[in-house]
Each structure stands twice: as C-alpha cells, then as structure tokens.
Coordinates of C-alpha atoms in Angstrom, one line a residue:
X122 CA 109.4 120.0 114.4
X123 CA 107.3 122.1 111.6
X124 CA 109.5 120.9 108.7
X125 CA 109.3 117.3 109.9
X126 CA 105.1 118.0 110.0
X127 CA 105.3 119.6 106.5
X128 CA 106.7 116.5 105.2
X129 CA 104.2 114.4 106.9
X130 CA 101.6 116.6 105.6
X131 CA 103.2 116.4 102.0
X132 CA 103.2 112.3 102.3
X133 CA 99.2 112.6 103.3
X134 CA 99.0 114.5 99.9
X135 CA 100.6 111.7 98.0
X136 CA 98.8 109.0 99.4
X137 CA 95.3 110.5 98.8
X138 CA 96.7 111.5 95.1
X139 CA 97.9 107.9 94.9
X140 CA 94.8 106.4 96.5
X141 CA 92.8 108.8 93.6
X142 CA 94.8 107.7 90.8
X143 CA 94.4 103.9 91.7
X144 CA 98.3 103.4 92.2
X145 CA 99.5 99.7 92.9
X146 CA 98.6 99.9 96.8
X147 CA 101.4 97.8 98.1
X148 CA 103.7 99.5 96.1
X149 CA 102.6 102.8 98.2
X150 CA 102.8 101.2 101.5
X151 CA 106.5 100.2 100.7
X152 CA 106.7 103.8 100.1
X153 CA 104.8 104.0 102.9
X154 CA 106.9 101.7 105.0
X155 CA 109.8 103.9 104.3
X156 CA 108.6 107.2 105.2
X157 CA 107.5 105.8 108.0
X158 CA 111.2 104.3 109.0
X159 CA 113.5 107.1 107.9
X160 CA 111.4 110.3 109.2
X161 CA 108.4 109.1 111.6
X162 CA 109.6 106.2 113.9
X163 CA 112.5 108.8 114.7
X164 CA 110.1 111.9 115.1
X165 CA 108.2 109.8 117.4
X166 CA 110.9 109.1 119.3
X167 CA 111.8 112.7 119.6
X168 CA 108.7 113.5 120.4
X169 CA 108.1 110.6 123.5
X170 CA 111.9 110.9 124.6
X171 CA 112.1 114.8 125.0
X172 CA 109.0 116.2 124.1
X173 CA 105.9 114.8 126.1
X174 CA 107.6 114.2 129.2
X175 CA 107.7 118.2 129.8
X176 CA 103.9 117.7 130.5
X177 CA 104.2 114.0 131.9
X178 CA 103.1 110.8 131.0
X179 CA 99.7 111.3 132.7
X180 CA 98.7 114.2 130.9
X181 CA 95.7 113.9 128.6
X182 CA 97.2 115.8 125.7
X183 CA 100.1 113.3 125.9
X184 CA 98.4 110.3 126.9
X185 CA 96.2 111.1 123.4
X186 CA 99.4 111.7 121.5
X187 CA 100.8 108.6 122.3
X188 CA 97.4 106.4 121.4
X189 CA 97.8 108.2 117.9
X190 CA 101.9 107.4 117.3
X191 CA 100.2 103.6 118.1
X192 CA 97.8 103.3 115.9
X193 CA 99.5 104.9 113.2
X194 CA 102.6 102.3 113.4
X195 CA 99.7 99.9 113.6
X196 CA 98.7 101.4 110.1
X197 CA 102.2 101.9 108.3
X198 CA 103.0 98.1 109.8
X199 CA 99.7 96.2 108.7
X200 CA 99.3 95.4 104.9
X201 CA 96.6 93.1 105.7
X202 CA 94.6 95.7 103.8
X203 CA 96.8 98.3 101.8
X204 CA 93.4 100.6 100.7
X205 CA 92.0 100.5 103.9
X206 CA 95.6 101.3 105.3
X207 CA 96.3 103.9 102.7
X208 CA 92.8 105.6 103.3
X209 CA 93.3 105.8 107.2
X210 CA 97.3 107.0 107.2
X211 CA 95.9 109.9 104.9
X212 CA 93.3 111.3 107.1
X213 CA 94.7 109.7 110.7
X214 CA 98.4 111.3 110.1
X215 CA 97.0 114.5 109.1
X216 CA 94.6 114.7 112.2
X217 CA 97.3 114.2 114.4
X218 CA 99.8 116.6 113.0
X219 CA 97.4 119.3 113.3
X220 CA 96.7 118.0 116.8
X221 CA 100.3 118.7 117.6
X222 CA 100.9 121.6 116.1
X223 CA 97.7 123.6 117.4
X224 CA 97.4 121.9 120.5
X225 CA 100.1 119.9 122.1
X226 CA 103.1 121.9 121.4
X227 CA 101.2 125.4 122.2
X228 CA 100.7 123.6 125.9
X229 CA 104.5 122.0 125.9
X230 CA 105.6 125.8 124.9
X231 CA 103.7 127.3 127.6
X232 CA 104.9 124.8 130.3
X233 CA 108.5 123.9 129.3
X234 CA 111.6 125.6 131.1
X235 CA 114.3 127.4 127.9
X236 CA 116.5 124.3 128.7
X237 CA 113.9 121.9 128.0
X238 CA 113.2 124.0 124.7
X239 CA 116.7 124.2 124.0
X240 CA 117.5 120.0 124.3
X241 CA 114.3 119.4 122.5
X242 CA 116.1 121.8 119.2
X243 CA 119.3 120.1 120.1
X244 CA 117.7 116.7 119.3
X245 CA 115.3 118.2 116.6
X246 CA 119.0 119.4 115.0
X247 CA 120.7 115.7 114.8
X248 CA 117.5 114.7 113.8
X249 CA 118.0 116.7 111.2
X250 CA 121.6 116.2 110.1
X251 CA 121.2 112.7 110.1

C-alpha cells in the first residue's frame, strides 16, 4: 500500500503547489476527479474489502478510517466550492495517509493471520497491474 500513499502524498503536493500558484481551481479538481477515480476509489476498496475487516467493522481505528474515505469522496465529488475543496483534500488526504500508515496498518500487521497478509498483497498486486 506505501506506493499507492506516496502518490497520494505526491497529489497533496500538487494541489497545495496549485492552490499557491492560483491555478484555474476546477481545472485541478478535474485533475482531482481523476486521481481520485483511477487510484483512490480503488485503494479504498482494497482497503474496506480486505484490509479493515482483519480488525472488524466495530473497531475504532476502522470505524475512523472509514468516516475519512467519506468525507474525502465527499471532497473529490463536491465542486460546489473548488478552493475550499482543493484546500481540504490537501491537508485531509495527507492526515489520513499518515493515519494509516503509522497507525492502522501497524495494528492490522500486528493482528492479521500470513494468509490475510498474503490476500491483502495479492489484491494490492492486481491493483497494481491494472
């Protein structure tokens, strides 16, 4: 999953650079819309389908998780206000990838059985190769 969050940390770069530079804001949320359809809606479902229910829907760590993947398809989706949108996908998507990174998936790790860990690469693979 790290190359997937690299990228999503590389796209919170370009939006604050865009943001900075006064870009044409709908133009980056059609960027925006994009990333978001090619590489997060299918890390999300990655992530909900094989990765959160090693520690169950009820789990606070996963229950938080999932609020976050809502409100940031809320924020790719809505061009109501692109600035506003723009601003919070910068700092929202970056919160949550360090989230997972340091927090969720160090507790799925600790918790998951090697053939849970080994389906969840499996997926991460065609992920990949598509």
């Amino acid at each position: 999953m790290s190359r997937e969050h690299h990228e999503g940390l590389l796209f919170c770069w370009q939006v604050r650079q865009a943001l900075a530079q006064a870009l044409d804001p709908m133009a980056q949320m059609r960027i925006g819309s994009e990333f978001y359809h090619r590489h997060l809606l299918p890390h999300f479902g990655i992530e909900e389908e094989a990765v959160f229910p090693v520690l169950g829907a009820k789990d606070p760590l996963v229950e938080r998780a999932i609020r976050e993947h809502r409100r940031l398809t809320h924020l790719f989706l809505n061009t109501d206000d692109p600035i506003y949108a723009l601003s919070r996908i910068g700092v929202e998507l970056e919160a949550h990838i360090r989230f997972e990174e340091r927090v969720l998936f160090q507790r799925v790790q600790e918790v998951a059985s090697e053939a849970q860990l080994e389906w969840i690469d499996r997926l991460h693979g065609l992920m990949k190769d598509e």
